[in-house]
mmCIF file of C-alpha atoms in Angstrom:
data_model
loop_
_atom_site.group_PDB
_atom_site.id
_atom_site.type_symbol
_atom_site.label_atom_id
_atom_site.label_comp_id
_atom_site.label_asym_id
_atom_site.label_seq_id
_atom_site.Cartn_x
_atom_site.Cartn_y
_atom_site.Cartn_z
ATOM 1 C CA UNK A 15 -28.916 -13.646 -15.863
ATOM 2 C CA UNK A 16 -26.456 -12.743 -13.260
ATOM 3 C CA UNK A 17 -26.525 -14.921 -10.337
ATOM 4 C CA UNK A 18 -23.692 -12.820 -8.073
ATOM 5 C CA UNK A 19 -24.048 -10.112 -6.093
ATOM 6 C CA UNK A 20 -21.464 -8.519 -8.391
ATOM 7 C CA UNK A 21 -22.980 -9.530 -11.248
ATOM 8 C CA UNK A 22 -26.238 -8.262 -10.303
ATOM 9 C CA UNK A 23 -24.778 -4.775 -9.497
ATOM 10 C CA UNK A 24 -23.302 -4.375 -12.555
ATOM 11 C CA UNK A 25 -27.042 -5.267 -14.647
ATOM 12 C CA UNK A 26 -28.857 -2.629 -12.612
ATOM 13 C CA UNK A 27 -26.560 -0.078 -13.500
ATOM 14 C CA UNK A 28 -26.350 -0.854 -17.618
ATOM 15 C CA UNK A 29 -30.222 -1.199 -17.663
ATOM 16 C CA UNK A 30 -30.073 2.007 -15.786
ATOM 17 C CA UNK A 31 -27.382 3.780 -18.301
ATOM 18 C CA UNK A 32 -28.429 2.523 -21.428
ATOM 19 C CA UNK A 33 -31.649 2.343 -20.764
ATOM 20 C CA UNK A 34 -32.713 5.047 -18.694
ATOM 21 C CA UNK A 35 -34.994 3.005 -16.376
ATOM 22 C CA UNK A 36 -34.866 4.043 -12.795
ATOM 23 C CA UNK A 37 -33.310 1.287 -10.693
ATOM 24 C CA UNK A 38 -35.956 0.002 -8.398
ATOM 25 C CA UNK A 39 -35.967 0.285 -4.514
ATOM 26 C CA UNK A 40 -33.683 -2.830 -3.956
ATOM 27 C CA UNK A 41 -31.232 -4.193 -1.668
ATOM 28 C CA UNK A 42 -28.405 -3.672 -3.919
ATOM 29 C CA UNK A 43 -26.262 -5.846 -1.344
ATOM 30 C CA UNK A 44 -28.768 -9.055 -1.465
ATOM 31 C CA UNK A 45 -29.073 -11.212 -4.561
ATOM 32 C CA UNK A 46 -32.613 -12.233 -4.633
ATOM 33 C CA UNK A 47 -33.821 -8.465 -3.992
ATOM 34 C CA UNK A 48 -31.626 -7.301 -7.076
ATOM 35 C CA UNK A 49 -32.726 -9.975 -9.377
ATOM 36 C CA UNK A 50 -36.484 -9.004 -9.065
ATOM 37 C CA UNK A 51 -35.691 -5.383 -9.245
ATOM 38 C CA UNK A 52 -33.604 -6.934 -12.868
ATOM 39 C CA UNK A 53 -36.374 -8.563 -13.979
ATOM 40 C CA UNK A 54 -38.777 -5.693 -13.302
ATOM 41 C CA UNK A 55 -36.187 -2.955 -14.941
ATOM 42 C CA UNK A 56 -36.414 -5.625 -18.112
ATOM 43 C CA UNK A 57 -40.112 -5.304 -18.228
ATOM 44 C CA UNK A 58 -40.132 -1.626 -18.228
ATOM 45 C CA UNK A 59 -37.628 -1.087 -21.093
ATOM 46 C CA UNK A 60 -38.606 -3.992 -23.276
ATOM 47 C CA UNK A 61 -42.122 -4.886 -22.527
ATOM 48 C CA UNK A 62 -42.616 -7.348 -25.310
ATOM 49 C CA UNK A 63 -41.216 -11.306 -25.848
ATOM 50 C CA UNK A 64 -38.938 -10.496 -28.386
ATOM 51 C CA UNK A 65 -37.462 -7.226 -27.684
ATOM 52 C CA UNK A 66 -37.284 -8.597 -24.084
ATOM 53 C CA UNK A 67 -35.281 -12.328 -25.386
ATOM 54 C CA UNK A 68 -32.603 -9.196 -27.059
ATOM 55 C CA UNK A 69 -32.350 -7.365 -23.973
ATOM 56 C CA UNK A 70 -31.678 -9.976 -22.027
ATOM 57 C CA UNK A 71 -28.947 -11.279 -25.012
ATOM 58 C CA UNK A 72 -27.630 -8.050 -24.641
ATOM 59 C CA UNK A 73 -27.310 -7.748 -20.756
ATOM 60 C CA UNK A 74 -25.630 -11.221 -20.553
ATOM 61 C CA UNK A 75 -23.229 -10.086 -23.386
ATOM 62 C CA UNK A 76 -22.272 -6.826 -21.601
ATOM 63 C CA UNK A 77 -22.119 -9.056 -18.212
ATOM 64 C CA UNK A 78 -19.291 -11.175 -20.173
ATOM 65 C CA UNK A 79 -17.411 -8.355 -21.311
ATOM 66 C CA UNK A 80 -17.388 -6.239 -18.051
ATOM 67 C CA UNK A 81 -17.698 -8.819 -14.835
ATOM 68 C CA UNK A 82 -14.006 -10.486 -15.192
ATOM 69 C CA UNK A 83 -14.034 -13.915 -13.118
ATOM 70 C CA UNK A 84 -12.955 -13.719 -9.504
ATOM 71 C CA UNK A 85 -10.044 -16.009 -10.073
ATOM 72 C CA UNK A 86 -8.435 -12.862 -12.537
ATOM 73 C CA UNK A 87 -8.170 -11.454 -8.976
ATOM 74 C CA UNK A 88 -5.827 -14.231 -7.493
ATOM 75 C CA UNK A 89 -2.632 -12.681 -7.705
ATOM 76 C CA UNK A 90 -3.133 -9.916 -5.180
ATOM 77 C CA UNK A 91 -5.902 -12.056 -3.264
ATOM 78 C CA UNK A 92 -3.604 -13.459 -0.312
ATOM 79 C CA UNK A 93 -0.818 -10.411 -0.663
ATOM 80 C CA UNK A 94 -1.535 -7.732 1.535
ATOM 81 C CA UNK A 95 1.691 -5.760 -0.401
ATOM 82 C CA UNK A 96 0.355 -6.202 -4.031
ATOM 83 C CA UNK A 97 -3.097 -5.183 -2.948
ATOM 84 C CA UNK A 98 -2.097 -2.053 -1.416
ATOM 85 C CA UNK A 99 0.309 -1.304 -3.884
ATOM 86 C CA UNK A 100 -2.981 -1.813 -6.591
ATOM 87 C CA UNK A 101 -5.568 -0.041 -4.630
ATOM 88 C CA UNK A 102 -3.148 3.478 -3.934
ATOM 89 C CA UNK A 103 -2.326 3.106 -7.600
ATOM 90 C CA UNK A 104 -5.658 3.182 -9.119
ATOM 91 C CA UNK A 105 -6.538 5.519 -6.389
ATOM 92 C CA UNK A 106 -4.105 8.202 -8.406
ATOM 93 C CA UNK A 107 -3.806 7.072 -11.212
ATOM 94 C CA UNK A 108 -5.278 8.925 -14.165
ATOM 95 C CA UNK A 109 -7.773 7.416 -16.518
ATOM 96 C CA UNK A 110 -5.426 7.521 -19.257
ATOM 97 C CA UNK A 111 -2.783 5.873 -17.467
ATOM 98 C CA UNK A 112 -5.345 2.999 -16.583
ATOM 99 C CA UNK A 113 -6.818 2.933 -20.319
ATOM 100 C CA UNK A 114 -10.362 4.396 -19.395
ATOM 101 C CA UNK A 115 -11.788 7.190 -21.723
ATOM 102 C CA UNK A 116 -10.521 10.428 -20.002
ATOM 103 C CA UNK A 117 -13.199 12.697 -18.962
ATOM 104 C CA UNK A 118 -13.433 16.319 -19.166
ATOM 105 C CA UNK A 119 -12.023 17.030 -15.240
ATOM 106 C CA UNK A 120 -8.310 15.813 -15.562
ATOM 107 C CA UNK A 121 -8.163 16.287 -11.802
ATOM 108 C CA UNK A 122 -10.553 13.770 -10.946
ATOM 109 C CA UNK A 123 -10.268 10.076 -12.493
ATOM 110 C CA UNK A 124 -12.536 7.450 -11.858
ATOM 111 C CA UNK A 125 -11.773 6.142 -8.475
ATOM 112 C CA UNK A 126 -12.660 9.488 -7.300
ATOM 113 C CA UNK A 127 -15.722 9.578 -9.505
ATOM 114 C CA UNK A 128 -16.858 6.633 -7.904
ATOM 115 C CA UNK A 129 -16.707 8.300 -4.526
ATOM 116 C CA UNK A 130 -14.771 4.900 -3.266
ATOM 117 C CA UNK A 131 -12.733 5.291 0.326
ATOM 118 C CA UNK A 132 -9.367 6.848 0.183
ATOM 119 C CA UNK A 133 -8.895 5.254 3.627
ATOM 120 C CA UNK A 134 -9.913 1.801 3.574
ATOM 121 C CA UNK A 135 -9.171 -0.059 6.789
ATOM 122 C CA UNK A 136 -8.086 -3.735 5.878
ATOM 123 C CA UNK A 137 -6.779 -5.634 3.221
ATOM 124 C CA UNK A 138 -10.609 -7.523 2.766
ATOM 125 C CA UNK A 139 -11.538 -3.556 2.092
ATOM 126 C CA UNK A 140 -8.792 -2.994 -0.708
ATOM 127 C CA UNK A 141 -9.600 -6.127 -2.348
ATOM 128 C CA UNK A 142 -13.407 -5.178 -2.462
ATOM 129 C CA UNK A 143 -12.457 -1.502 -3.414
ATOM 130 C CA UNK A 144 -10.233 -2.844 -6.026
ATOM 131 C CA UNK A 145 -12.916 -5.316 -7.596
ATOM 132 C CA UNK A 146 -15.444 -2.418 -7.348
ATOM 133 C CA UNK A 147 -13.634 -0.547 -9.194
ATOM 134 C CA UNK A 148 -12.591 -3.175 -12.285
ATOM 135 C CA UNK A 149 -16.228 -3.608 -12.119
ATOM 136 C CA UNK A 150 -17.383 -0.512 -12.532
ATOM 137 C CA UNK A 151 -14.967 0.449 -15.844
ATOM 138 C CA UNK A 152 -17.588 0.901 -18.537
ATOM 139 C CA UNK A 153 -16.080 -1.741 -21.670
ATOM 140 C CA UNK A 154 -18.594 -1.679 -25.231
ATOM 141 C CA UNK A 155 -19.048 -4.946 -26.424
ATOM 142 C CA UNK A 156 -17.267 -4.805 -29.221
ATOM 143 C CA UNK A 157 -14.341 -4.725 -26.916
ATOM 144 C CA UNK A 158 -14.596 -8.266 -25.108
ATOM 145 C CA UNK A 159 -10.722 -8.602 -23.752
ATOM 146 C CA UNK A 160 -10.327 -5.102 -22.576
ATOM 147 C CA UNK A 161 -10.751 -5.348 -18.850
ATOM 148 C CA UNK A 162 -8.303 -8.418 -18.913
ATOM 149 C CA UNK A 163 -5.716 -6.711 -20.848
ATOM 150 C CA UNK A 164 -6.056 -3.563 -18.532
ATOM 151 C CA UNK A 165 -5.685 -5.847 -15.301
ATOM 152 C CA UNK A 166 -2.238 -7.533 -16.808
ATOM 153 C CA UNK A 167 -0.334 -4.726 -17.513
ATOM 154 C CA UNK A 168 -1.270 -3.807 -13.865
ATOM 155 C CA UNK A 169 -0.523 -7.364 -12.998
ATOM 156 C CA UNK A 170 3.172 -6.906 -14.984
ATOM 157 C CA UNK A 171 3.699 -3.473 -13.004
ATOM 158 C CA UNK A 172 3.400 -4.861 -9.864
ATOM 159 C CA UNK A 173 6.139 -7.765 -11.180
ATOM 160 C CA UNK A 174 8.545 -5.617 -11.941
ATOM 161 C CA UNK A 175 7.769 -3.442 -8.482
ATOM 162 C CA UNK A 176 8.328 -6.493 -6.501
ATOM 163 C CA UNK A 177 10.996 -7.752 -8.308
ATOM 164 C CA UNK A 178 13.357 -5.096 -6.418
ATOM 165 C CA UNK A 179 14.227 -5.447 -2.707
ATOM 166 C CA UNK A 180 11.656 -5.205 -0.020
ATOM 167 C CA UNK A 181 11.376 -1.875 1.155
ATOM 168 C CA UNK A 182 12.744 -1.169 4.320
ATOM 169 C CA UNK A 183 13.698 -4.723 5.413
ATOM 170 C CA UNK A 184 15.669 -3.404 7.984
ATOM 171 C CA UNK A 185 13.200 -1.132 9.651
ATOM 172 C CA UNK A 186 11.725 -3.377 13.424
ATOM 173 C CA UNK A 187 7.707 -3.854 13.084
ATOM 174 C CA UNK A 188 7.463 -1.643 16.181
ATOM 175 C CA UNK A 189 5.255 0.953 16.216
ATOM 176 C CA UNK A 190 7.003 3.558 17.634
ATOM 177 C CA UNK A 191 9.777 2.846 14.811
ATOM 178 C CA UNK A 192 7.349 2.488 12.134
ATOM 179 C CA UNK A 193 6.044 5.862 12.917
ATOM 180 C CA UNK A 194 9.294 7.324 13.074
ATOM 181 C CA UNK A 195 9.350 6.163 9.209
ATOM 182 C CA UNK A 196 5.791 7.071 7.988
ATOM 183 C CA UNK A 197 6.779 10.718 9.809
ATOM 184 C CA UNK A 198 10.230 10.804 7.438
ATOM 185 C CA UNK A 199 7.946 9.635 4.302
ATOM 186 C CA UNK A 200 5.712 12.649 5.238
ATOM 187 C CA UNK A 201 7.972 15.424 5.618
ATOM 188 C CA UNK A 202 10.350 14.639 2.811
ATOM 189 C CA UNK A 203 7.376 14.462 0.479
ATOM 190 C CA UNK A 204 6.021 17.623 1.577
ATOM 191 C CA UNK A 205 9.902 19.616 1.102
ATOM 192 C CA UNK A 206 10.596 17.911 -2.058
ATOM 193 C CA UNK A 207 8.184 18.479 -4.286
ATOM 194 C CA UNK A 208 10.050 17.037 -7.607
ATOM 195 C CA UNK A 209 9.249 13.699 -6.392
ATOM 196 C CA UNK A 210 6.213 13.912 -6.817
ATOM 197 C CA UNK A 211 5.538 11.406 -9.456
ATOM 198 C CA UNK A 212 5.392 12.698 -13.271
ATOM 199 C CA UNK A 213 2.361 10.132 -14.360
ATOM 200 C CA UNK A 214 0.182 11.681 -11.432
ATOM 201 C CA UNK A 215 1.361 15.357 -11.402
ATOM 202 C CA UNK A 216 -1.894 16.771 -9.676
ATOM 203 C CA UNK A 217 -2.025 14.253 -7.070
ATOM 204 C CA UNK A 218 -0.475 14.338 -3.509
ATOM 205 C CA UNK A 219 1.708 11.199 -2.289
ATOM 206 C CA UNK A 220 0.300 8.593 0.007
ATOM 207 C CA UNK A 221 1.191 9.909 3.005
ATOM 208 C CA UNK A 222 -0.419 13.293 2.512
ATOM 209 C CA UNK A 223 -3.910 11.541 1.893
ATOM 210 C CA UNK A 224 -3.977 8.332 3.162
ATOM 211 C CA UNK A 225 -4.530 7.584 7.215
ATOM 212 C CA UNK A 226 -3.801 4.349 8.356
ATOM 213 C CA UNK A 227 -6.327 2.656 10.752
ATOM 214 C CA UNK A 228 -3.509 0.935 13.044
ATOM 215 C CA UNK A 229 0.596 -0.255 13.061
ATOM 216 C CA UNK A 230 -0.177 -3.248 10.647
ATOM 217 C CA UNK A 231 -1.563 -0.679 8.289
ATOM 218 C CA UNK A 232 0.887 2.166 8.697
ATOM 219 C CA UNK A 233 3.927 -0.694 8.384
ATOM 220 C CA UNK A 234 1.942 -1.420 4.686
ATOM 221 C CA UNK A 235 1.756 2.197 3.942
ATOM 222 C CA UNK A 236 5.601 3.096 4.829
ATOM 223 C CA UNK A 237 6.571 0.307 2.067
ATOM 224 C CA UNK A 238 3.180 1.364 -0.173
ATOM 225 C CA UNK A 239 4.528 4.722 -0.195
ATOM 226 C CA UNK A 240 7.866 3.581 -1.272
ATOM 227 C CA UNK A 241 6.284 1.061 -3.992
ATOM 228 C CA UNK A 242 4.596 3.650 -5.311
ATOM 229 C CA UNK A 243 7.468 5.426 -5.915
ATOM 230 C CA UNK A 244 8.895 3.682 -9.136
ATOM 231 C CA UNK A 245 10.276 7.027 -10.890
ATOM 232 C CA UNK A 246 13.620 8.859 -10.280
ATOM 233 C CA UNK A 247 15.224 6.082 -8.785
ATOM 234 C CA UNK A 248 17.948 7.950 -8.296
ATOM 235 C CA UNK A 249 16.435 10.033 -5.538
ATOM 236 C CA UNK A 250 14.635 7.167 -3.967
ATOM 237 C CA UNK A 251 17.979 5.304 -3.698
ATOM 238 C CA UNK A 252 19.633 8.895 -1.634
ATOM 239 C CA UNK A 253 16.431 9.177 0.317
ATOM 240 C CA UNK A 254 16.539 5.611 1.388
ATOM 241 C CA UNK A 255 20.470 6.297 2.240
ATOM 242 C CA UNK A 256 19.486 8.967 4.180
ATOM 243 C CA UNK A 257 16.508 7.093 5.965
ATOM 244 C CA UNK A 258 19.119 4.731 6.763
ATOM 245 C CA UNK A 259 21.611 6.571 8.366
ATOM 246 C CA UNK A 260 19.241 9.104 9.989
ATOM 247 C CA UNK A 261 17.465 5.708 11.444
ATOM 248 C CA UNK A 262 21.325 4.246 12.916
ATOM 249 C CA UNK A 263 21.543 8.025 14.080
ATOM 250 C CA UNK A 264 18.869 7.685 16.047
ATOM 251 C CA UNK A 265 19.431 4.267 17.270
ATOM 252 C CA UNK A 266 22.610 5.085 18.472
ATOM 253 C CA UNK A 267 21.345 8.263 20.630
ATOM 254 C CA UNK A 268 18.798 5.617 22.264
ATOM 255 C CA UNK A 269 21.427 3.594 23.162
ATOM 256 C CA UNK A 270 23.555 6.260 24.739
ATOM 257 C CA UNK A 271 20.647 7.766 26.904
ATOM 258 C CA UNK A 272 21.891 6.395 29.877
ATOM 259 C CA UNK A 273 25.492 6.604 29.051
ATOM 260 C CA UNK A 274 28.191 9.142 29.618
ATOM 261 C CA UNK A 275 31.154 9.349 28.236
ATOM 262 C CA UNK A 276 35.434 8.361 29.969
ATOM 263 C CA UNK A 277 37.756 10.039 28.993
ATOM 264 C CA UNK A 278 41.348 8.470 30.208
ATOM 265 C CA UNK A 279 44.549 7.258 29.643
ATOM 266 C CA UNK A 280 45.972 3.603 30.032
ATOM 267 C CA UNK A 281 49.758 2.403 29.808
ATOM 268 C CA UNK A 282 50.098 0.788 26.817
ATOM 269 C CA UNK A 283 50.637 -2.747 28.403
ATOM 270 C CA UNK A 284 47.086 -2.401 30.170
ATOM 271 C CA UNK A 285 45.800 -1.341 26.935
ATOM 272 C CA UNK A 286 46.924 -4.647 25.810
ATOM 273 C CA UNK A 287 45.321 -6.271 28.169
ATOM 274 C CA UNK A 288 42.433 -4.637 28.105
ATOM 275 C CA UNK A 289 42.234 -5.710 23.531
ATOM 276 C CA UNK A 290 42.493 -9.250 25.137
ATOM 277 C CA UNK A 291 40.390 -9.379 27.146
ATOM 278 C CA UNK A 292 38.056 -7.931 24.456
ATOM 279 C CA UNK A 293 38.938 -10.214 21.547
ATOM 280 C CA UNK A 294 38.463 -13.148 24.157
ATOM 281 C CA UNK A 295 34.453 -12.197 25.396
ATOM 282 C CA UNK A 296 33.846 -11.083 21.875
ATOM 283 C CA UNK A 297 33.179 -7.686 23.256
ATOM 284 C CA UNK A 298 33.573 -4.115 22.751
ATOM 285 C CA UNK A 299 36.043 -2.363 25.221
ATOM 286 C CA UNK A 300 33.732 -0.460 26.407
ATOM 287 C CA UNK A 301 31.661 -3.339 27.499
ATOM 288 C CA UNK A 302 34.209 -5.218 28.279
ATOM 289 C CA UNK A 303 34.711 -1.960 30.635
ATOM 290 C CA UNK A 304 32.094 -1.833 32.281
ATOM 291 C CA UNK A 305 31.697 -6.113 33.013
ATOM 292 C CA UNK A 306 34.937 -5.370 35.317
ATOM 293 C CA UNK A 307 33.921 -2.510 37.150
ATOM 294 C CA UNK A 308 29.986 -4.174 37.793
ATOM 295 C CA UNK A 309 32.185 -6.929 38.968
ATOM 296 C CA UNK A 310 34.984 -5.755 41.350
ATOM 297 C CA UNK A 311 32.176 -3.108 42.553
ATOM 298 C CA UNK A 312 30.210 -6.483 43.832
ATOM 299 C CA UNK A 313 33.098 -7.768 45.056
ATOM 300 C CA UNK A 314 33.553 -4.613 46.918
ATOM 301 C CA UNK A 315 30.308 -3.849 48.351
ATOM 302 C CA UNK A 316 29.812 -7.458 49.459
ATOM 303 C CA UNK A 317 33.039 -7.185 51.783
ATOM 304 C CA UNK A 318 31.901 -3.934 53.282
#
């Protein structure tokens, strides 16, 4: 008999499917309340010994084959990345595509079936969401290594995923910049609709869907977003070009908000000196520019 609370879960709703006994009034969150309602769902559908002993035979047989050990789990446990990369995945991906019978509504798969958050806060929500859901994929028990199998080619996905660079290394964990990025993600999603990924036609990209709670999350999403995005590489490699030069655009405005611009001419010997001086503070001329003029206008004003 299950003795976890996701255990337990996962024997009220069996008895309650192949069964058809109504799931007692129970704190489905407490262990001790949904053991009794258990036991009381096995005296209702088998009320004698020995159809009882092969009920209960059969419960801890579909527990094995359904309730994968927590430490199958590990390898997105402490990685914020691979867990959000997981969660959005299985959040659009469709049944097929995860190996789960496909249902008769190919617009809704299971995740959405399950009525599970499409904006979970933290990354102790994802992994709960994501463990939910593995839990919840209905294996018959003539299939013992399905669940396993289905979690390893996710597992290999993500390997290959985070085998390539990290997204947006460059990109400052500011929020005002970070913003600036999710906003890009947004809009070029919504005017290019052939990126839309092939496997999940019907489905809207992250940042049409998704809201993150705060920076940390919107800094996960930006790079989710672009994990997610493992199909024509060749148009996530332009629009990362473009992110990149639109984002040293926009740097170099900021830095020229207070700036106007000179235009003059020097002889060529103070030109000269002027390179020196520049190679010899490791400066630009500009800079270099404006250190002499601060300097002989102190020089000035203090004599005055």
């Amino acid at each position: 008999m299950a003795s976890d609370i996701r255990g337990c879960q996962f024997c009220l709703i069996y008895l309650n499917k192949t069964k058809g006994v109504p799931i007692d009034n129970c704190d489905k969150n407490d262990v001790r309340s949904c053991r009794m309602a258990i036991h009381s769902m096995i005296s209702k559908a088998a009320p004698n010994g020995n159809s009882r002993a092969h009920l209960i035979a059969e419960l801890e047989r579909a527990h094995a084959t359904n309730i994968l050990p927590i430490t199958h789990f590990d390898w997105f446990k402490e990685d914020e990345r691979a867990a959000f990369w997981l969660w959005a995945y299985i959040y659009q991906a469709d049944d097929n595509t995860i190996g789960i019978p496909p249902t008769g509504n190919p617009l809704e798969n299971m995740y959405k079936r399950l009525k599970l958050s499409e904006s979970p806060c933290h990354h102790q929500e994802r992994l709960s969401l994501i463990i939910t859901f593995m839990d919840r994929i209905e294996v018959p028990l003539s299939s013992p290594d399905v669940k396993a199998s289905q979690l390893e080619r996710l597992k290999d996905r993500w390997k290959h995923i985070c085998a390539q660079p990290t997204p947006l290394k460059w990109l400052p964990d500011e929020e005002a910049s970070v913003q600036w990025a999710w906003e890009r993600l947004n809009a070029h999603f919504y005017d290019t609709k052939k990126t839309y990924s092939p496997l999940f036609p019907s489905t809207p990209q992250l940042t049409h869907w998704f809201v993150p709670f705060n920076h940390a999350e919107r800094l996960l999403a930006v790079r989710g977003a672009l994990d997610l995005w493992d199909y024509a590489p060749d148009s996530k490699r332009l629009f990362l070009l473009n992110l990149n030069k639109a984002w040293n655009q926009r740097k170099l405005r900021q830095q020229r908000t207070d700036k106007k611009a000179l235009n003059t001419y020097l002889r060529n010997e103070t030109k000269a000196h002027l390179d020196s001086l520049a190679a010899h503070y490791d400066m630009r001329i500009s800079d270099v520019l404006e250190m002499l003029i601060k300097e002989r206008h102190r020089q000035v004003t203090s004599s005055s």
